[in-house]
Amino acid sequence: MKAFVMRTPGGLDRLEIADRADPGEPGPGEVRVALHATSLNYHDLLVATGQFPAADGRVLMSDGAGVVEAVGSGVTEFKPRDHVVSCFFPQWQDGLPQTPVGSFAGVPGDGIDGFAVSHAVRSVHAFTHAPNGWSYAEAATITTAGLTAWRALVSDGALKAGDVVLALGTGGVSIAALQIAKLMGAAVVITSSSDEKLERARALGADRVVNYRQHPDWGTKVRDWTGGRGVDHVLEIGGPGTLAQSIEAVRVGGHISLIGVLTGLGGEVPTGQLMTKQARLQGLIVGNRRQQQEFVAALNLSSIRPVIDRRFTFEQLPEALAYQERGVHFGKICVEW
């Protein structure tokens, strides 16, 4: 069978399609899944370009959606023909993480082989059901971006109707957060450097938008929009380069989810400002399987569909990653086969 793998030391010109042995039939507690789609995340780009070192020949991509072909003995949660979607941390089933998850040792497409492959046999705990009626590409957006937004706002943030959410940028996490927040009856502010993207965000329901290049003090502008109170939740995607403005925008006692590192892995934290706001700054990396199941249950009761910017074929995975690297997308980028 065909699989898309990376060759060390990494780089988009070092990706190749390789032949891999068929994984065979599932053993006890396992499922065999025919994969049909993946979606791209910043983490995948870091692995593919060698910025996150991975083993030579590693099968790429953390997100995977497909259909169950067979189940092993003892499996009752799934049956053949069920549509499923992968879990980012298959070893983290529920509750709080007991060990640091930042090593990515058990993450598909990084510490273990990913889902850019035709078939996979994995533990039953490596998947959840996909939302009813969703395409494979749509379902593939849940694993990383969708679950991150859900955990930030609902599982950790206890989002409620009437809250105000600030989401930075128009990538997969922020657009998913916009959709979740509007579903929950919250107001949403979106930032971007592109007026065209901001107008698209308005069309999806964003209540306020701000071009951060035109307004470098966007944190103050956002706070002013709330009458000086500040927003209840911030999805902080940028990292050290944007954190000060996020703290400026948040209300006293508000919640900042530190999700992204687009401006770097380290930098100065305005501790005095954070203390004065008495805000909660929480780092998070995706979520656990139970949270994904809760997210899917909520999606099954809604009319939400993920925003997919572009779709590529399996053979076009390097092209898709190059498109992602340009940073011009709105929502998710998917690969289907």
mmCIF file of C-alpha atoms in Angstrom:
data_model
loop_
_atom_site.group_PDB
_atom_site.id
_atom_site.type_symbol
_atom_site.label_atom_id
_atom_site.label_comp_id
_atom_site.label_asym_id
_atom_site.label_seq_id
_atom_site.Cartn_x
_atom_site.Cartn_y
_atom_site.Cartn_z
ATOM 1 C CA MET A 1 0.000 0.000 0.000
ATOM 2 C CA LYS A 2 1.051 3.618 -0.514
ATOM 3 C CA ALA A 3 2.114 5.958 2.274
ATOM 4 C CA PHE A 4 3.492 9.509 2.262
ATOM 5 C CA VAL A 5 6.693 9.628 4.318
ATOM 6 C CA MET A 6 9.353 12.166 5.232
ATOM 7 C CA ARG A 7 13.071 11.698 4.793
ATOM 8 C CA THR A 8 15.488 13.229 7.242
ATOM 9 C CA PRO A 9 16.670 15.910 7.705
ATOM 10 C CA GLY A 10 13.266 17.073 6.450
ATOM 11 C CA GLY A 11 11.973 19.565 3.909
ATOM 12 C CA LEU A 12 9.054 19.602 1.524
ATOM 13 C CA ASP A 13 11.377 18.402 -1.236
ATOM 14 C CA ARG A 14 12.218 15.373 0.936
ATOM 15 C CA LEU A 15 8.697 13.969 1.074
ATOM 16 C CA GLU A 16 7.942 10.883 -0.975
ATOM 17 C CA ILE A 17 5.374 8.181 -1.603
ATOM 18 C CA ALA A 18 6.662 4.835 -0.347
ATOM 19 C CA ASP A 19 5.386 1.259 -0.440
ATOM 20 C CA ARG A 20 4.384 -0.118 2.951
ATOM 21 C CA ALA A 21 3.198 -3.571 3.883
ATOM 22 C CA ASP A 22 -0.531 -3.910 4.437
ATOM 23 C CA PRO A 23 -1.177 -3.865 8.213
ATOM 24 C CA GLY A 24 -3.338 -6.979 8.001
ATOM 25 C CA GLU A 25 -6.257 -7.899 10.200
ATOM 26 C CA PRO A 26 -6.909 -6.255 13.575
ATOM 27 C CA GLY A 27 -5.943 -8.052 16.759
ATOM 28 C CA PRO A 28 -7.809 -7.993 20.072
ATOM 29 C CA GLY A 29 -8.938 -4.453 20.917
ATOM 30 C CA GLU A 30 -7.949 -3.127 17.484
ATOM 31 C CA VAL A 31 -9.734 -1.797 14.403
ATOM 32 C CA ARG A 32 -8.738 -1.773 10.757
ATOM 33 C CA VAL A 33 -9.570 1.524 9.070
ATOM 34 C CA ALA A 34 -9.455 2.510 5.411
ATOM 35 C CA LEU A 35 -8.263 6.139 5.441
ATOM 36 C CA HIS A 36 -9.677 8.617 2.961
ATOM 37 C CA ALA A 37 -8.724 12.119 4.149
ATOM 38 C CA THR A 38 -6.470 14.196 6.344
ATOM 39 C CA SER A 39 -6.336 17.881 7.227
ATOM 40 C CA LEU A 40 -3.239 20.030 7.628
ATOM 41 C CA ASN A 41 -2.063 21.644 10.851
ATOM 42 C CA TYR A 42 0.964 23.739 11.764
ATOM 43 C CA HIS A 43 2.327 20.759 13.658
ATOM 44 C CA ASP A 44 2.349 18.690 10.441
ATOM 45 C CA LEU A 45 4.290 21.421 8.665
ATOM 46 C CA LEU A 46 6.882 21.521 11.453
ATOM 47 C CA VAL A 47 7.386 17.767 11.168
ATOM 48 C CA ALA A 48 7.520 17.760 7.363
ATOM 49 C CA THR A 49 10.114 20.538 7.265
ATOM 50 C CA GLY A 50 12.290 18.960 9.951
ATOM 51 C CA GLN A 51 11.661 21.653 12.573
ATOM 52 C CA PHE A 52 10.148 18.911 14.756
ATOM 53 C CA PRO A 53 12.592 16.014 14.316
ATOM 54 C CA ALA A 54 10.973 12.680 13.460
ATOM 55 C CA ALA A 55 12.315 9.302 12.428
ATOM 56 C CA ASP A 56 13.413 8.813 8.847
ATOM 57 C CA GLY A 57 10.551 7.260 6.893
ATOM 58 C CA ARG A 58 7.888 8.445 9.307
ATOM 59 C CA VAL A 59 4.402 8.346 7.778
ATOM 60 C CA LEU A 60 3.052 11.899 7.933
ATOM 61 C CA MET A 61 -0.143 13.552 9.209
ATOM 62 C CA SER A 62 -1.825 13.525 12.608
ATOM 63 C CA ASP A 63 -5.404 13.855 11.346
ATOM 64 C CA GLY A 64 -7.106 10.944 9.678
ATOM 65 C CA ALA A 65 -10.685 10.085 8.742
ATOM 66 C CA GLY A 66 -11.989 6.927 7.179
ATOM 67 C CA VAL A 67 -14.239 3.892 7.502
ATOM 68 C CA VAL A 68 -13.893 0.790 9.669
ATOM 69 C CA GLU A 69 -13.287 -2.345 7.609
ATOM 70 C CA ALA A 70 -12.871 -4.873 10.426
ATOM 71 C CA VAL A 71 -12.741 -5.052 14.216
ATOM 72 C CA GLY A 72 -10.759 -7.335 16.486
ATOM 73 C CA SER A 73 -12.064 -9.449 19.308
ATOM 74 C CA GLY A 74 -13.477 -7.541 22.250
ATOM 75 C CA VAL A 75 -14.305 -4.429 20.218
ATOM 76 C CA THR A 76 -17.882 -3.283 20.763
ATOM 77 C CA GLU A 77 -17.635 0.487 20.210
ATOM 78 C CA PHE A 78 -17.195 0.207 16.436
ATOM 79 C CA LYS A 79 -18.457 -2.065 13.694
ATOM 80 C CA PRO A 80 -17.584 -2.389 10.005
ATOM 81 C CA ARG A 81 -18.740 0.559 7.844
ATOM 82 C CA ASP A 82 -18.647 3.014 10.786
ATOM 83 C CA HIS A 83 -17.080 6.342 9.859
ATOM 84 C CA VAL A 84 -14.326 7.317 12.272
ATOM 85 C CA VAL A 85 -11.815 10.072 12.938
ATOM 86 C CA SER A 86 -8.429 9.782 14.631
ATOM 87 C CA CYS A 87 -7.310 11.076 18.035
ATOM 88 C CA PHE A 88 -4.244 13.319 18.349
ATOM 89 C CA PHE A 89 -3.255 11.748 21.690
ATOM 90 C CA PRO A 90 -4.472 8.129 21.459
ATOM 91 C CA GLN A 91 -2.835 7.391 24.810
ATOM 92 C CA TRP A 92 -4.770 10.188 26.590
ATOM 93 C CA GLN A 93 -8.288 8.918 27.071
ATOM 94 C CA ASP A 94 -9.819 11.179 29.718
ATOM 95 C CA GLY A 95 -9.133 13.572 32.573
ATOM 96 C CA LEU A 96 -6.033 15.681 33.045
ATOM 97 C CA PRO A 97 -2.764 14.690 31.377
ATOM 98 C CA GLN A 98 -0.600 12.744 33.798
ATOM 99 C CA THR A 99 2.658 13.395 31.946
ATOM 100 C CA PRO A 100 3.844 16.280 29.749
ATOM 101 C CA VAL A 101 2.354 15.758 26.293
ATOM 102 C CA GLY A 102 4.800 18.063 24.549
ATOM 103 C CA SER A 103 7.170 15.238 23.624
ATOM 104 C CA PHE A 104 4.618 14.036 21.006
ATOM 105 C CA ALA A 105 6.019 10.522 21.486
ATOM 106 C CA GLY A 106 2.640 8.884 20.883
ATOM 107 C CA VAL A 107 1.271 11.393 18.376
ATOM 108 C CA PRO A 108 0.520 10.066 14.869
ATOM 109 C CA GLY A 109 2.640 11.692 12.196
ATOM 110 C CA ASP A 110 5.340 12.538 14.739
ATOM 111 C CA GLY A 111 6.334 9.995 17.399
ATOM 112 C CA ILE A 112 4.460 7.207 15.608
ATOM 113 C CA ASP A 113 3.318 6.724 12.022
ATOM 114 C CA GLY A 114 0.486 8.974 10.908
ATOM 115 C CA PHE A 115 -2.487 8.733 8.594
ATOM 116 C CA ALA A 116 -1.157 9.678 5.139
ATOM 117 C CA VAL A 117 -1.683 6.042 4.191
ATOM 118 C CA SER A 118 -4.430 3.909 2.699
ATOM 119 C CA HIS A 119 -5.007 1.612 5.697
ATOM 120 C CA ALA A 120 -4.149 1.508 9.380
ATOM 121 C CA VAL A 121 -4.668 -0.971 12.201
ATOM 122 C CA ARG A 122 -4.718 0.761 15.567
ATOM 123 C CA SER A 123 -6.107 0.410 19.063
ATOM 124 C CA VAL A 124 -9.821 1.117 19.367
ATOM 125 C CA HIS A 125 -8.769 4.074 21.537
ATOM 126 C CA ALA A 126 -7.059 5.758 18.556
ATOM 127 C CA PHE A 127 -10.397 6.773 16.983
ATOM 128 C CA THR A 128 -13.824 8.159 17.777
ATOM 129 C CA HIS A 129 -16.952 8.122 15.681
ATOM 130 C CA ALA A 130 -17.111 10.875 13.071
ATOM 131 C CA PRO A 131 -20.070 13.318 13.080
ATOM 132 C CA ASN A 132 -23.143 11.972 11.345
ATOM 133 C CA GLY A 133 -23.299 12.807 7.656
ATOM 134 C CA TRP A 134 -19.909 14.522 7.466
ATOM 135 C CA SER A 135 -17.573 13.829 4.554
ATOM 136 C CA TYR A 136 -14.177 12.286 5.247
ATOM 137 C CA ALA A 137 -12.475 15.644 4.669
ATOM 138 C CA GLU A 138 -14.868 17.416 7.016
ATOM 139 C CA ALA A 139 -14.365 14.805 9.725
ATOM 140 C CA ALA A 140 -10.575 15.039 9.419
ATOM 141 C CA THR A 141 -10.697 18.651 10.631
ATOM 142 C CA ILE A 142 -11.816 17.542 14.100
ATOM 143 C CA THR A 143 -8.685 15.762 15.351
ATOM 144 C CA THR A 144 -6.447 18.776 15.946
ATOM 145 C CA ALA A 145 -7.955 22.166 15.086
ATOM 146 C CA GLY A 146 -11.578 21.463 15.956
ATOM 147 C CA LEU A 147 -10.844 19.743 19.259
ATOM 148 C CA THR A 148 -8.367 22.455 20.266
ATOM 149 C CA ALA A 149 -11.040 25.124 19.832
ATOM 150 C CA TRP A 150 -13.646 23.030 21.664
ATOM 151 C CA ARG A 151 -11.370 22.351 24.621
ATOM 152 C CA ALA A 152 -10.240 25.982 24.877
ATOM 153 C CA LEU A 153 -13.757 27.385 24.899
ATOM 154 C CA VAL A 154 -15.972 24.667 26.348
ATOM 155 C CA SER A 155 -13.986 22.043 28.281
ATOM 156 C CA ASP A 156 -11.527 24.487 29.884
ATOM 157 C CA GLY A 157 -13.199 27.855 29.345
ATOM 158 C CA ALA A 158 -16.758 26.944 30.392
ATOM 159 C CA LEU A 159 -18.097 29.172 27.595
ATOM 160 C CA LYS A 160 -21.646 30.408 28.110
ATOM 161 C CA ALA A 161 -24.167 32.461 26.197
ATOM 162 C CA GLY A 162 -23.390 36.172 26.289
ATOM 163 C CA ASP A 163 -19.624 35.716 26.645
ATOM 164 C CA VAL A 164 -17.247 37.558 24.315
ATOM 165 C CA VAL A 165 -14.551 35.549 22.535
ATOM 166 C CA LEU A 166 -11.430 36.923 20.837
ATOM 167 C CA ALA A 167 -9.823 34.585 18.283
ATOM 168 C CA LEU A 168 -6.536 35.511 16.639
ATOM 169 C CA GLY A 169 -6.263 34.930 12.917
ATOM 170 C CA THR A 170 -8.386 32.952 10.460
ATOM 171 C CA GLY A 171 -6.728 29.551 10.503
ATOM 172 C CA GLY A 172 -8.406 26.281 11.363
ATOM 173 C CA VAL A 173 -8.513 26.716 15.148
ATOM 174 C CA SER A 174 -9.808 30.286 15.083
ATOM 175 C CA ILE A 175 -12.516 29.620 12.495
ATOM 176 C CA ALA A 176 -13.647 26.532 14.419
ATOM 177 C CA ALA A 177 -13.724 28.693 17.565
ATOM 178 C CA LEU A 178 -15.858 31.270 15.759
ATOM 179 C CA GLN A 179 -18.370 28.602 14.789
ATOM 180 C CA ILE A 180 -18.455 26.995 18.251
ATOM 181 C CA ALA A 181 -18.824 30.348 20.002
ATOM 182 C CA LYS A 182 -21.725 31.429 17.799
ATOM 183 C CA LEU A 183 -23.370 28.032 18.344
ATOM 184 C CA MET A 184 -23.150 28.668 22.102
ATOM 185 C CA GLY A 185 -24.604 32.188 21.869
ATOM 186 C CA ALA A 186 -21.366 34.108 22.378
ATOM 187 C CA ALA A 187 -20.093 37.229 20.609
ATOM 188 C CA VAL A 188 -16.855 36.898 18.623
ATOM 189 C CA VAL A 189 -14.017 39.216 17.632
ATOM 190 C CA ILE A 190 -11.595 38.058 14.911
ATOM 191 C CA THR A 191 -8.192 39.513 14.012
ATOM 192 C CA SER A 192 -6.337 39.289 10.700
ATOM 193 C CA SER A 193 -3.973 41.277 8.499
ATOM 194 C CA SER A 194 -6.286 40.703 5.522
ATOM 195 C CA ASP A 195 -9.445 42.761 5.070
ATOM 196 C CA GLU A 196 -10.739 40.120 2.657
ATOM 197 C CA LYS A 197 -10.420 37.412 5.321
ATOM 198 C CA LEU A 198 -12.067 39.662 7.886
ATOM 199 C CA GLU A 199 -15.061 40.100 5.611
ATOM 200 C CA ARG A 200 -15.293 36.332 5.246
ATOM 201 C CA ALA A 201 -15.223 36.064 9.043
ATOM 202 C CA ARG A 202 -18.075 38.570 9.243
ATOM 203 C CA ALA A 203 -20.066 36.416 6.842
ATOM 204 C CA LEU A 204 -19.607 33.483 9.229
ATOM 205 C CA GLY A 205 -20.992 35.528 12.099
ATOM 206 C CA ALA A 206 -18.066 37.464 13.585
ATOM 207 C CA ASP A 207 -19.484 40.435 15.498
ATOM 208 C CA ARG A 208 -16.323 42.535 15.304
ATOM 209 C CA VAL A 209 -13.148 42.325 13.234
ATOM 210 C CA VAL A 210 -9.837 44.160 13.462
ATOM 211 C CA ASN A 211 -6.889 44.381 11.083
ATOM 212 C CA TYR A 212 -3.892 44.097 13.385
ATOM 213 C CA ARG A 213 -1.528 45.696 10.877
ATOM 214 C CA GLN A 214 -3.705 48.775 10.656
ATOM 215 C CA HIS A 215 -4.199 48.749 14.451
ATOM 216 C CA PRO A 216 -1.012 47.573 16.214
ATOM 217 C CA ASP A 217 -2.731 48.302 19.552
ATOM 218 C CA TRP A 218 -5.573 45.935 18.669
ATOM 219 C CA GLY A 219 -5.821 44.730 22.269
ATOM 220 C CA THR A 220 -6.875 48.185 23.415
ATOM 221 C CA LYS A 221 -9.280 48.509 20.486
ATOM 222 C CA VAL A 222 -10.935 45.197 21.333
ATOM 223 C CA ARG A 223 -11.225 46.136 25.012
ATOM 224 C CA ASP A 224 -12.779 49.465 24.074
ATOM 225 C CA TRP A 225 -15.417 47.638 22.034
ATOM 226 C CA THR A 226 -16.537 45.924 25.236
ATOM 227 C CA GLY A 227 -16.969 49.246 27.029
ATOM 228 C CA GLY A 228 -13.622 48.848 28.759
ATOM 229 C CA ARG A 229 -14.538 45.525 30.392
ATOM 230 C CA GLY A 230 -12.515 43.235 28.131
ATOM 231 C CA VAL A 231 -13.308 39.895 26.525
ATOM 232 C CA ASP A 232 -14.044 36.718 28.463
ATOM 233 C CA HIS A 233 -11.955 34.329 26.367
ATOM 234 C CA VAL A 234 -8.903 34.704 24.130
ATOM 235 C CA LEU A 235 -7.611 32.042 21.759
ATOM 236 C CA GLU A 236 -3.970 33.069 21.672
ATOM 237 C CA ILE A 237 -2.481 31.667 18.465
ATOM 238 C CA GLY A 238 0.569 33.867 17.990
ATOM 239 C CA GLY A 239 2.534 33.279 21.180
ATOM 240 C CA PRO A 240 5.094 35.717 22.595
ATOM 241 C CA GLY A 241 4.643 38.302 19.853
ATOM 242 C CA THR A 242 0.924 38.759 20.497
ATOM 243 C CA LEU A 243 0.477 37.783 24.146
ATOM 244 C CA ALA A 244 0.777 41.324 25.547
ATOM 245 C CA GLN A 245 -2.075 42.528 23.328
ATOM 246 C CA SER A 246 -4.182 39.510 24.301
ATOM 247 C CA ILE A 247 -3.698 40.338 27.975
ATOM 248 C CA GLU A 248 -4.670 43.925 27.207
ATOM 249 C CA ALA A 249 -7.875 42.696 25.571
ATOM 250 C CA VAL A 250 -8.985 40.204 28.250
ATOM 251 C CA ARG A 251 -11.231 41.154 31.165
ATOM 252 C CA VAL A 252 -10.240 40.947 34.804
ATOM 253 C CA GLY A 253 -10.409 37.275 35.695
ATOM 254 C CA GLY A 254 -10.726 36.260 32.042
ATOM 255 C CA HIS A 255 -9.340 33.187 30.320
ATOM 256 C CA ILE A 256 -6.493 33.106 27.776
ATOM 257 C CA SER A 257 -5.837 29.809 26.002
ATOM 258 C CA LEU A 258 -2.213 29.714 24.842
ATOM 259 C CA ILE A 259 -2.504 27.527 21.766
ATOM 260 C CA GLY A 260 -0.048 28.644 19.094
ATOM 261 C CA VAL A 261 3.586 29.593 18.704
ATOM 262 C CA LEU A 262 3.500 31.334 15.334
ATOM 263 C CA THR A 263 5.724 34.163 16.642
ATOM 264 C CA GLY A 264 8.199 31.885 18.427
ATOM 265 C CA LEU A 265 8.641 29.226 21.091
ATOM 266 C CA GLY A 266 9.824 31.623 23.784
ATOM 267 C CA GLY A 267 9.678 35.265 24.744
ATOM 268 C CA GLU A 268 8.847 37.796 27.394
ATOM 269 C CA VAL A 269 5.620 37.421 29.386
ATOM 270 C CA PRO A 270 4.223 40.712 30.781
ATOM 271 C CA THR A 271 3.771 39.220 34.241
ATOM 272 C CA GLY A 272 2.773 42.473 35.935
ATOM 273 C CA GLN A 273 0.015 43.073 33.407
ATOM 274 C CA LEU A 274 -1.172 39.476 33.734
ATOM 275 C CA MET A 275 -1.260 39.706 37.531
ATOM 276 C CA THR A 276 -3.141 43.005 37.458
ATOM 277 C CA LYS A 277 -5.779 41.423 35.226
ATOM 278 C CA GLN A 278 -5.853 38.311 37.460
ATOM 279 C CA ALA A 279 -6.413 36.441 34.219
ATOM 280 C CA ARG A 280 -5.953 32.719 33.763
ATOM 281 C CA LEU A 281 -3.291 31.899 31.168
ATOM 282 C CA GLN A 282 -3.540 28.240 30.230
ATOM 283 C CA GLY A 283 -1.320 26.432 27.806
ATOM 284 C CA LEU A 284 -2.997 23.595 25.965
ATOM 285 C CA ILE A 285 -2.229 21.096 23.239
ATOM 286 C CA VAL A 286 -5.338 19.661 21.577
ATOM 287 C CA GLY A 287 -7.299 17.444 24.031
ATOM 288 C CA ASN A 288 -8.244 13.939 25.125
ATOM 289 C CA ARG A 289 -10.483 11.310 23.588
ATOM 290 C CA ARG A 290 -13.397 11.969 25.932
ATOM 291 C CA GLN A 291 -13.389 15.660 24.950
ATOM 292 C CA GLN A 292 -13.397 14.650 21.283
ATOM 293 C CA GLN A 293 -16.410 12.409 21.865
ATOM 294 C CA GLU A 294 -18.225 15.294 23.578
ATOM 295 C CA PHE A 295 -17.347 17.587 20.664
ATOM 296 C CA VAL A 296 -18.716 15.085 18.146
ATOM 297 C CA ALA A 297 -21.912 14.734 20.200
ATOM 298 C CA ALA A 298 -22.377 18.515 20.086
ATOM 299 C CA LEU A 299 -21.741 18.606 16.333
ATOM 300 C CA ASN A 300 -24.390 15.934 15.809
ATOM 301 C CA LEU A 301 -26.933 18.316 17.351
ATOM 302 C CA SER A 302 -25.856 21.292 15.241
ATOM 303 C CA SER A 303 -25.758 22.355 11.613
ATOM 304 C CA ILE A 304 -22.084 23.344 11.744
ATOM 305 C CA ARG A 305 -19.834 22.319 8.891
ATOM 306 C CA PRO A 306 -16.094 23.063 8.907
ATOM 307 C CA VAL A 307 -14.729 25.721 6.566
ATOM 308 C CA ILE A 308 -12.381 24.073 4.068
ATOM 309 C CA ASP A 309 -10.263 26.484 2.072
ATOM 310 C CA ARG A 310 -8.775 24.046 -0.458
ATOM 311 C CA ARG A 311 -8.730 20.315 -1.148
ATOM 312 C CA PHE A 312 -5.762 18.435 -2.603
ATOM 313 C CA THR A 313 -5.228 14.860 -3.804
ATOM 314 C CA PHE A 314 -2.967 12.386 -1.999
ATOM 315 C CA GLU A 315 -0.183 12.912 -4.531
ATOM 316 C CA GLN A 316 -0.406 16.670 -3.916
ATOM 317 C CA LEU A 317 0.408 16.518 -0.181
ATOM 318 C CA PRO A 318 3.733 18.419 -0.587
ATOM 319 C CA GLU A 319 1.880 21.060 -2.617
ATOM 320 C CA ALA A 320 -0.755 21.297 0.099
ATOM 321 C CA LEU A 321 1.924 21.800 2.764
ATOM 322 C CA ALA A 322 3.589 24.477 0.628
ATOM 323 C CA TYR A 323 0.228 26.232 0.345
ATOM 324 C CA GLN A 324 -0.145 26.050 4.116
ATOM 325 C CA GLU A 325 3.357 27.470 4.571
ATOM 326 C CA ARG A 326 2.340 30.570 2.604
ATOM 327 C CA GLY A 327 -0.271 31.359 5.263
ATOM 328 C CA VAL A 328 -2.934 32.542 2.810
ATOM 329 C CA HIS A 329 -5.611 29.993 3.715
ATOM 330 C CA PHE A 330 -8.877 30.666 5.516
ATOM 331 C CA GLY A 331 -10.007 27.758 7.658
ATOM 332 C CA LYS A 332 -8.707 24.277 6.879
ATOM 333 C CA ILE A 333 -6.679 22.648 4.101
ATOM 334 C CA CYS A 334 -7.580 19.030 3.361
ATOM 335 C CA VAL A 335 -6.131 16.145 1.374
ATOM 336 C CA GLU A 336 -8.477 13.429 0.076
ATOM 337 C CA TRP A 337 -7.971 10.047 -1.580
#
